[in-house]
CSV table of C-alpha atoms in Angstrom, one decimal:
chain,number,residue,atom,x,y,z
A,1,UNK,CA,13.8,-10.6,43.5
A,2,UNK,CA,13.8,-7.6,41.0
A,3,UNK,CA,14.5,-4.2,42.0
A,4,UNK,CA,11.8,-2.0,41.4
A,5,UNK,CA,12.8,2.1,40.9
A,6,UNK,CA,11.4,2.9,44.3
A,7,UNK,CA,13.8,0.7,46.1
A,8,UNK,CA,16.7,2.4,43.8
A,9,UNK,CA,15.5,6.1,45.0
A,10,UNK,CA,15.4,4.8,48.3
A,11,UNK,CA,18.6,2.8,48.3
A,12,UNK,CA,20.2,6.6,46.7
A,13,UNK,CA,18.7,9.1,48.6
A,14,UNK,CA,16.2,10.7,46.2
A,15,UNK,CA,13.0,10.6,44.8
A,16,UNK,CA,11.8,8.6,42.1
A,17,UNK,CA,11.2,11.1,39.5
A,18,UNK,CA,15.0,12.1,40.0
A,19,UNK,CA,16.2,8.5,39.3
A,20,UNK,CA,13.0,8.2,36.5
A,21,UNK,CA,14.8,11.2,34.6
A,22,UNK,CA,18.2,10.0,35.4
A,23,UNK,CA,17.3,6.8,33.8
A,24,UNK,CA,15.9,8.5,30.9
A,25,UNK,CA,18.7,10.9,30.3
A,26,UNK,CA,17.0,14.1,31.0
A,27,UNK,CA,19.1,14.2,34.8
A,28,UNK,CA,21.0,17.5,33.4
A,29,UNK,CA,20.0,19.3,36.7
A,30,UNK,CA,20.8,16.9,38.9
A,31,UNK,CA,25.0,16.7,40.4
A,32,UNK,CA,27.3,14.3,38.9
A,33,UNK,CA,27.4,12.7,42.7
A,34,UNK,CA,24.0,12.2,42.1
A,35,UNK,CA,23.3,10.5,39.0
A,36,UNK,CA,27.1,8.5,39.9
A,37,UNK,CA,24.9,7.6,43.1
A,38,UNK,CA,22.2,5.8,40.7
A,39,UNK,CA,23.9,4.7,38.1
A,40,UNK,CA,26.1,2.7,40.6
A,41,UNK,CA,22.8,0.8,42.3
A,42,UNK,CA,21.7,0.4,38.7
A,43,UNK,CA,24.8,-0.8,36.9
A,44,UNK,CA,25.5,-3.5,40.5
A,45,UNK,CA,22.1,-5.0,40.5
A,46,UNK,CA,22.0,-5.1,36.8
A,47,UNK,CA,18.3,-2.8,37.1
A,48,UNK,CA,16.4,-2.9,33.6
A,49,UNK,CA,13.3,-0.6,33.0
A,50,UNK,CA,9.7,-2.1,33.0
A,51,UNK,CA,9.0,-1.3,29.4
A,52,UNK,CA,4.9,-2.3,30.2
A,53,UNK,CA,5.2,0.1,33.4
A,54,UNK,CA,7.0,3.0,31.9
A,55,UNK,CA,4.2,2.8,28.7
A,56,UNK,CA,1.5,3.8,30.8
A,57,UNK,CA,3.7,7.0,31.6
A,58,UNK,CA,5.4,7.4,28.4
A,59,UNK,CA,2.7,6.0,26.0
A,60,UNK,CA,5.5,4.2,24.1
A,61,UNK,CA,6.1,0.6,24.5
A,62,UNK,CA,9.2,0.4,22.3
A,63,UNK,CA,8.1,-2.7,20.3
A,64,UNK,CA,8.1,-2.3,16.8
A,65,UNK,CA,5.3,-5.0,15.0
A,66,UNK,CA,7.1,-5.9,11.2
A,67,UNK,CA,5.5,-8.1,9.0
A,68,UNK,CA,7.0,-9.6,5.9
A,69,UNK,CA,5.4,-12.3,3.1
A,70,UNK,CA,7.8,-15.2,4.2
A,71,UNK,CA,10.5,-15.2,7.0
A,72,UNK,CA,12.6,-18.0,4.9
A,73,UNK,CA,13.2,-15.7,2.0
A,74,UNK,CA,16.8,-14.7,1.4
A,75,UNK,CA,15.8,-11.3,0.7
A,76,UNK,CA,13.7,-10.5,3.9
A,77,UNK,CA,15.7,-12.1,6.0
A,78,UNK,CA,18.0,-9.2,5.0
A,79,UNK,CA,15.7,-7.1,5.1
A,80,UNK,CA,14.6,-8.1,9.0
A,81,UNK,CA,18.0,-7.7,9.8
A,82,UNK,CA,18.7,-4.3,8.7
A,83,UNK,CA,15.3,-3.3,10.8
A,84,UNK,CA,17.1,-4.6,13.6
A,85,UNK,CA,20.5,-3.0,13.1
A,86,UNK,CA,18.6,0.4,13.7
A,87,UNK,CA,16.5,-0.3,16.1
A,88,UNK,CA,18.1,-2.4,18.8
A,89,UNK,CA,19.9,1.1,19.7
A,90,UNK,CA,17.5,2.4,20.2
A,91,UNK,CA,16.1,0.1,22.6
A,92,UNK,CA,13.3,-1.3,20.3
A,93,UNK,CA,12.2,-4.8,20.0
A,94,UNK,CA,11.3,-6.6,17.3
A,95,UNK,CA,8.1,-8.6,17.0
A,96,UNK,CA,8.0,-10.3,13.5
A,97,UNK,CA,5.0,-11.7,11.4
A,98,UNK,CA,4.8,-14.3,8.8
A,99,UNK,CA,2.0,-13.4,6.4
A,100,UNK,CA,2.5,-16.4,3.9
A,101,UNK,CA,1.7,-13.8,1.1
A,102,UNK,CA,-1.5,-13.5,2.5
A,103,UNK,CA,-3.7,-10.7,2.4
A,104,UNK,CA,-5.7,-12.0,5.4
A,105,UNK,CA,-3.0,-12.5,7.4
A,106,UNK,CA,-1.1,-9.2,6.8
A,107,UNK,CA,-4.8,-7.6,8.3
A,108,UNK,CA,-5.3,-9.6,11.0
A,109,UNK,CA,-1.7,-9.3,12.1
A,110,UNK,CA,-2.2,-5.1,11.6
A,111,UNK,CA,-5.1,-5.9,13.9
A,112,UNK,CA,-3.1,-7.8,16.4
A,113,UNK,CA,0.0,-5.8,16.4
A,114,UNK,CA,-2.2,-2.2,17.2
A,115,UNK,CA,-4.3,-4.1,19.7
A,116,UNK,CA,-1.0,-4.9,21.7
A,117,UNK,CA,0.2,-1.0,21.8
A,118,UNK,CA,3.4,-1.6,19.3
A,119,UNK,CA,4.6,1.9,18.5
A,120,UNK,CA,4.9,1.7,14.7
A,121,UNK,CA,4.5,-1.3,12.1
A,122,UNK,CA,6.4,-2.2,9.2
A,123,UNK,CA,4.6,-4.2,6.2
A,124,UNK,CA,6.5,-5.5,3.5
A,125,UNK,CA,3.5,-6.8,1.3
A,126,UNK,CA,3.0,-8.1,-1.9
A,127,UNK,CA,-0.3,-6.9,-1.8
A,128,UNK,CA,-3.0,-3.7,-2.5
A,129,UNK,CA,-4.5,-3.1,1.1
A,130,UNK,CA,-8.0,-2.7,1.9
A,131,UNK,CA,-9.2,0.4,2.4
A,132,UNK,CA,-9.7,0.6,6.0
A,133,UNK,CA,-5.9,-0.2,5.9
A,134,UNK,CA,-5.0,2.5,3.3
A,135,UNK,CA,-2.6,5.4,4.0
A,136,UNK,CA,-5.1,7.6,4.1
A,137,UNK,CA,-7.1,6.0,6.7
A,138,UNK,CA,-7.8,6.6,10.7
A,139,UNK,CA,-5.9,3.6,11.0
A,140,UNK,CA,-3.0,4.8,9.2
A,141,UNK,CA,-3.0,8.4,11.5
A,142,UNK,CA,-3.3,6.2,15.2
A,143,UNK,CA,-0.6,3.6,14.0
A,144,UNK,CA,3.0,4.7,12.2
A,145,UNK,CA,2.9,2.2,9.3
A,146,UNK,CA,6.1,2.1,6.8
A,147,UNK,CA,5.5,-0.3,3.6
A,148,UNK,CA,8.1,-1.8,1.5
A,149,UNK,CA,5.8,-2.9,-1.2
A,150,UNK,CA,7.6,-1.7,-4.4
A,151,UNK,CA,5.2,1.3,-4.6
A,152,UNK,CA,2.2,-0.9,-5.1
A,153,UNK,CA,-0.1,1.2,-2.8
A,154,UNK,CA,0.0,5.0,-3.6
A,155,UNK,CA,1.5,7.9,-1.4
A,156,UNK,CA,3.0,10.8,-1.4
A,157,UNK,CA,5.8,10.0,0.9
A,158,UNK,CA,7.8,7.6,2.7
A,159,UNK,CA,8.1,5.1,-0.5
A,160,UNK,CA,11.3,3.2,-0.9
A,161,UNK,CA,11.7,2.0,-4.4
A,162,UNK,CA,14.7,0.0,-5.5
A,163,UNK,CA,16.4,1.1,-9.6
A,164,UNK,CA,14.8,-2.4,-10.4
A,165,UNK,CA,13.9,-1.5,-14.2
A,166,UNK,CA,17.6,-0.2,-14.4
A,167,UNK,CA,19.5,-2.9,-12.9
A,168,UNK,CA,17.2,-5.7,-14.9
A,169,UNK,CA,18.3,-4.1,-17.6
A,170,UNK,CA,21.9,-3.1,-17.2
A,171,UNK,CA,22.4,-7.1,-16.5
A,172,UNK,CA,20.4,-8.4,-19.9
A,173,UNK,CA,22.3,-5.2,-22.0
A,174,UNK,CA,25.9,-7.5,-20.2
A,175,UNK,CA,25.0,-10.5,-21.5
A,176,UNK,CA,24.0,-8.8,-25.4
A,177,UNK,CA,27.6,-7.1,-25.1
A,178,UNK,CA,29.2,-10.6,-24.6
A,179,UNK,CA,27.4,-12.0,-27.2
A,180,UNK,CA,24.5,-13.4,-26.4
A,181,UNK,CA,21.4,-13.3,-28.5
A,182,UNK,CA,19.0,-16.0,-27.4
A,183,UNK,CA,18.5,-14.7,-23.8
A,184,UNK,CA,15.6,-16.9,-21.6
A,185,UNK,CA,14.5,-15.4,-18.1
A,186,UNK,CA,13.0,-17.1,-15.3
A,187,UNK,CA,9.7,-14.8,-14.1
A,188,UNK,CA,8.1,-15.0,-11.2
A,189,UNK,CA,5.0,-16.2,-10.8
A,190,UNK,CA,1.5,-13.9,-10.4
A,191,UNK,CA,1.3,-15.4,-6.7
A,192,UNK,CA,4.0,-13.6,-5.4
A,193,UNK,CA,5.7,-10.4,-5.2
A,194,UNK,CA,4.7,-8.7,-9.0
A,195,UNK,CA,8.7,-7.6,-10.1
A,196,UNK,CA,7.4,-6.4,-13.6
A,197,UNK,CA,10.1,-3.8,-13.7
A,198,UNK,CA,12.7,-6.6,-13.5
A,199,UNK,CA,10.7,-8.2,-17.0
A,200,UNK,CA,10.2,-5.0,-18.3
A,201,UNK,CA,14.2,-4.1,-18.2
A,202,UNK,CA,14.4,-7.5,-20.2
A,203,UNK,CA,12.1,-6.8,-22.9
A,204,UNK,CA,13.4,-3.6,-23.8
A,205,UNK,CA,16.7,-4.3,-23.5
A,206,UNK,CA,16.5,-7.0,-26.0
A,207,UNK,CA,13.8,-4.5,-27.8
A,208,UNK,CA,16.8,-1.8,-28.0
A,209,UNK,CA,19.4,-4.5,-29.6
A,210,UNK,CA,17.3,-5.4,-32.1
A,211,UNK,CA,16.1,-8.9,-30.5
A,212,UNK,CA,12.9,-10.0,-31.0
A,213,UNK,CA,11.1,-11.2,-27.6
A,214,UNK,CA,9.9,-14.6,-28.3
A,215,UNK,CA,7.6,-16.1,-25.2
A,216,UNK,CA,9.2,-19.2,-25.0
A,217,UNK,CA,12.3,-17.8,-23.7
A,218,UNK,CA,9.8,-16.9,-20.9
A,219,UNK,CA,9.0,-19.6,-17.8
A,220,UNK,CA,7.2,-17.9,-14.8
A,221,UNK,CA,8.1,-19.9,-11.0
A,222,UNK,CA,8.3,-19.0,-7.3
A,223,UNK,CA,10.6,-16.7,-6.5
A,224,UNK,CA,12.6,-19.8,-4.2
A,225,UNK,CA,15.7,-22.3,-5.1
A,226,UNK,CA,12.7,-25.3,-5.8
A,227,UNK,CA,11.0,-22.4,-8.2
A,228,UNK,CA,13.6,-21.4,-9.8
A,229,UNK,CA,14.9,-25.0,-10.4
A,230,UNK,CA,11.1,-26.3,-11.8
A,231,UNK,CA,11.2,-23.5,-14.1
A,232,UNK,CA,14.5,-23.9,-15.7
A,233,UNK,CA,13.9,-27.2,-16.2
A,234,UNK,CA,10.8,-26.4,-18.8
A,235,UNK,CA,12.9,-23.2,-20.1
A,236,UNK,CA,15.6,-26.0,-20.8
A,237,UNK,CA,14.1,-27.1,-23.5
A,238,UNK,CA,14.8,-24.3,-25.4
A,239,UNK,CA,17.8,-25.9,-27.0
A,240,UNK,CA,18.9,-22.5,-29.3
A,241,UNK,CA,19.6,-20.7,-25.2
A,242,UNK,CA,22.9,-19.4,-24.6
A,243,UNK,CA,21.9,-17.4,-21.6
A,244,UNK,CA,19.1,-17.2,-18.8
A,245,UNK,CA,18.2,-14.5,-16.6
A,246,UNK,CA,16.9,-15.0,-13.6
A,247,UNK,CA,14.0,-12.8,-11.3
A,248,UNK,CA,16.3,-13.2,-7.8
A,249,UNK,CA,19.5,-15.0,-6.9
A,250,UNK,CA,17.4,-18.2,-5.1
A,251,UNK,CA,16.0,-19.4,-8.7
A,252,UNK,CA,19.4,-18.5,-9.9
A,253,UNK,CA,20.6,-21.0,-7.8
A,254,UNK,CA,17.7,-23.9,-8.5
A,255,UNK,CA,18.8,-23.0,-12.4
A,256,UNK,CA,22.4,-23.7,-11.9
A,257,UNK,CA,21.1,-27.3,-10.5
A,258,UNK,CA,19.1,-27.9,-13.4
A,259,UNK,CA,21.6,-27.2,-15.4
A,260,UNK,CA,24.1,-29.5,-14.3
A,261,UNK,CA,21.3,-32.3,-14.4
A,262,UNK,CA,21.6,-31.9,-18.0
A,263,UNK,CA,25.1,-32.4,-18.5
A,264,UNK,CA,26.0,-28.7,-19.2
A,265,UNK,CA,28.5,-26.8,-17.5
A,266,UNK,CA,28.6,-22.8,-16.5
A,267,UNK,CA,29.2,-21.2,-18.2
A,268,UNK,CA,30.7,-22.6,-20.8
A,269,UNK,CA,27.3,-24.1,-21.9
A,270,UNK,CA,25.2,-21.4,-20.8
A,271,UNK,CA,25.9,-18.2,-18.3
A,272,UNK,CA,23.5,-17.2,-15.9
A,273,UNK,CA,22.8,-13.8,-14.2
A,274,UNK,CA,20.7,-13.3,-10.9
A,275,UNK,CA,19.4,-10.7,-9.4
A,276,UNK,CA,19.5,-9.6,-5.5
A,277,UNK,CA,23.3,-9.5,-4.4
A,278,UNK,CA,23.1,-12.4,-1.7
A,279,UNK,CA,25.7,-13.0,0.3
A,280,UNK,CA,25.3,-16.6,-0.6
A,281,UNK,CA,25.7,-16.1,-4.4
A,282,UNK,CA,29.5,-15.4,-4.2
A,283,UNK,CA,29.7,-18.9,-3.2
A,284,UNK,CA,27.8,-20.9,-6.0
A,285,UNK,CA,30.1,-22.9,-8.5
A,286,UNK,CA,30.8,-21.0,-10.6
A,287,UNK,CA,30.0,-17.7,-8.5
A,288,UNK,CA,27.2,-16.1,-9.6
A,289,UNK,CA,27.2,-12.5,-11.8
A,290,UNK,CA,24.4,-10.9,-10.0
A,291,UNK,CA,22.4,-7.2,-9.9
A,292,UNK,CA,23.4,-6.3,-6.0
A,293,UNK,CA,20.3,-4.6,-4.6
A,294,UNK,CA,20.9,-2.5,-1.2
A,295,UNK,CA,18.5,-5.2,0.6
A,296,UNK,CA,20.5,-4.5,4.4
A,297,UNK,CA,19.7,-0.7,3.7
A,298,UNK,CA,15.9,-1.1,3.1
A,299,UNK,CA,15.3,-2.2,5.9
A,300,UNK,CA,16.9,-0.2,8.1
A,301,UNK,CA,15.8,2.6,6.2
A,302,UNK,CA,12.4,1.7,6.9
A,303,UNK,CA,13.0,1.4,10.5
A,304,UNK,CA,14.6,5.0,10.8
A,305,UNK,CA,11.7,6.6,9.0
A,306,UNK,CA,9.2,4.1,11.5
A,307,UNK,CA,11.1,5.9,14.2
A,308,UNK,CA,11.2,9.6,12.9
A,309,UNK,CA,7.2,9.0,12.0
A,310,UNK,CA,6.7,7.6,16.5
A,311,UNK,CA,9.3,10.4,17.7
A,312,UNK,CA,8.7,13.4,15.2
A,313,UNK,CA,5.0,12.9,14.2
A,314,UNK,CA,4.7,16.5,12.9
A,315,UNK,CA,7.5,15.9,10.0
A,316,UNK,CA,6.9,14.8,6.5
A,317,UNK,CA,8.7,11.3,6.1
A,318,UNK,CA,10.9,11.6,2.8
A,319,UNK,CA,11.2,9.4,0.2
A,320,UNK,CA,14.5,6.8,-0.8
A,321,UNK,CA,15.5,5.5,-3.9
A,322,UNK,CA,17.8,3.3,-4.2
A,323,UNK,CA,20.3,2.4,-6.6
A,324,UNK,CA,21.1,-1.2,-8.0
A,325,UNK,CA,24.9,-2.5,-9.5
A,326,UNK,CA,25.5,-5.1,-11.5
A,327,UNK,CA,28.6,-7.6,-10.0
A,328,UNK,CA,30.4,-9.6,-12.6
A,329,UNK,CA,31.4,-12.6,-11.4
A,330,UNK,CA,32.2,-16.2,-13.3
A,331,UNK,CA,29.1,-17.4,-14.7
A,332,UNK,CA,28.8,-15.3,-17.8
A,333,UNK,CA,30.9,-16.3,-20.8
A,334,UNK,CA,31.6,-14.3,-23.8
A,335,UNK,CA,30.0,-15.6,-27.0
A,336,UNK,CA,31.8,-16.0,-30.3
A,337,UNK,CA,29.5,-17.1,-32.5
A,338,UNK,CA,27.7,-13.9,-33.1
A,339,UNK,CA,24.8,-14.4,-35.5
């Protein structure tokens, strides 16, 4: 049978506010006999607080709703994780959503999550929210709401935005300092998340060496391994490539495939950079030259400012930029045959 916090002030001699502040760590008044007194029944009948009982005190439920476009994805898997490292702590659970991309299902789960009393809500989205759901509505000022949406929906604060631009384009000016002029990229596709900074670092890089874009060298797919496979192979038949860059490190990795359907070999055939700094792209063969985005960090810098926003609701919640770097690995070969 569970222990309820009465029994524990009657099992130690005091009240129950004493052992409610105890337990909460504001028990400063209180002896060190005392609080050894209920820390001892606590610790031997292994005592854990009734979160639902404590939020009708407290008004805090310490659940933390998060909602992401798809739970497979390398990158928000990450992303998830890093949440978590922060807020586990702190004694916050987790309750994740899988939106599918869907703009539906991202507002009925904002719905859902405020209806069961979570005390803040993270949204990564691919979308523009309606405006009942904007930042500047009442739902916004009853629910804490952090996005990690690339800046698509405007505000003044709390916007975490990744060097995209810089690192698309510090990994496409590599590859024209190795030699290579005839640079395809795999794109994602308008149904997804909308990385045009990541195709705008390609275009001008080739733009600032004197390469003219040619559309061709262009395939759009989904941002997955099956994507980025199905577009290679129709970017493969460009036969003049000597190099592809790809949108994230999951096409990267459906490229290499297609790649060596056809016979070829990385990267003596062709080199291939991806973008994302996954774990699991320093174990492709050959292992994959990437641009390593902070993906841990996002996310558990949007949990801390989730947490600041619940606790400190008074404070402005700053901004974060963060930076991208380019690892070279073995999948990029220098060109000789400079035309």
């Amino acid at each position: 049978m569970k222990l309820t916090i009465r029994q524990i002030a009657e099992m130690a001699g005091v009240s129950v506010t004493t052992v409610s502040q105890i337990l909460n760590n504001k028990g400063s008044r209180f002896s060190d006999a005392t609080r050894k007194r209920v820390l001892d029944i606590v610790n031997e009948h292994q005592y854990k607080p009734d979160f639902f009982a404590s939020s009708l005190i407290t008004r805090h439920s310490k659940t933390i709703g998060m909602i992401v476009p798809d739970v497979t994805d390398f990158f928000f898997s990450k992303v998830v994780e890093g949440a978590e490292s922060y807020l586990n702590p702190l004694g916050y659970m987790l309750i994740l959503c899988n939106s599918r991309q869907s703009i539906e299902k991202e507002t009925r789960f904002l719905k859902e999550l405020s209806h069961r009393s979570v005390d803040g809500i993270i949204l990564a989205t691919p979308n523009q929210l309606p405006e009942e759901y904007s930042l500047q509505s009442g739902f916004y000022h009853r629910m804490p709401l952090i996005l990690i949406d690339r800046g698509l929906n405007r505000r003044e604060a709390g916007r975490l935005i990744v060097k995209e631009y810089e690192g698309a384009y510090q990994a496409v000016s590599y590859l024209i300092d190795q030699g290579h002029r005839q640079i395809g990229l795999l794109k994602e596709n308008t149904g997804y998340y909308q990385l045009e900074e990541r195709y705008n670092g390609y275009r001008h890089a080739l733009k600032d060496a004197d390469i003219d874009f040619k559309r061709q060298w262009v395939v759009a797919g989904e941002l997955t391994v099956e994507g980025g496979y199905a577009a290679a192979k129709e970017l493969l038949r460009v036969k003049d490539l000597t190099a592809i860059f790809c949108s994230n490190d999951a096409m990267a990795i459906g490229c290499y495939q297609a790649i060596y359907e056809l016979g070829k070999k990385i990267p003596e055939d062709i080199s291939v950079i991806g973008f994302d700094g996954l774990k699991l792209s320093e174990y492709t063969n050959p292992p994959l030259t990437t641009v390593m985005q902070p993906t841990f960090d996002i996310g558990f810098t949007a949990a801390k400012f989730l947490v600041d926003a619940i606790e400190f609701p008074e404070r402005r919640i700053p901004n974060k930029i963060f930076d991208t770097k380019l690892i070279i690995r073995e999948s990029v070969k220098k060109e000789t045959n400079l035309m």
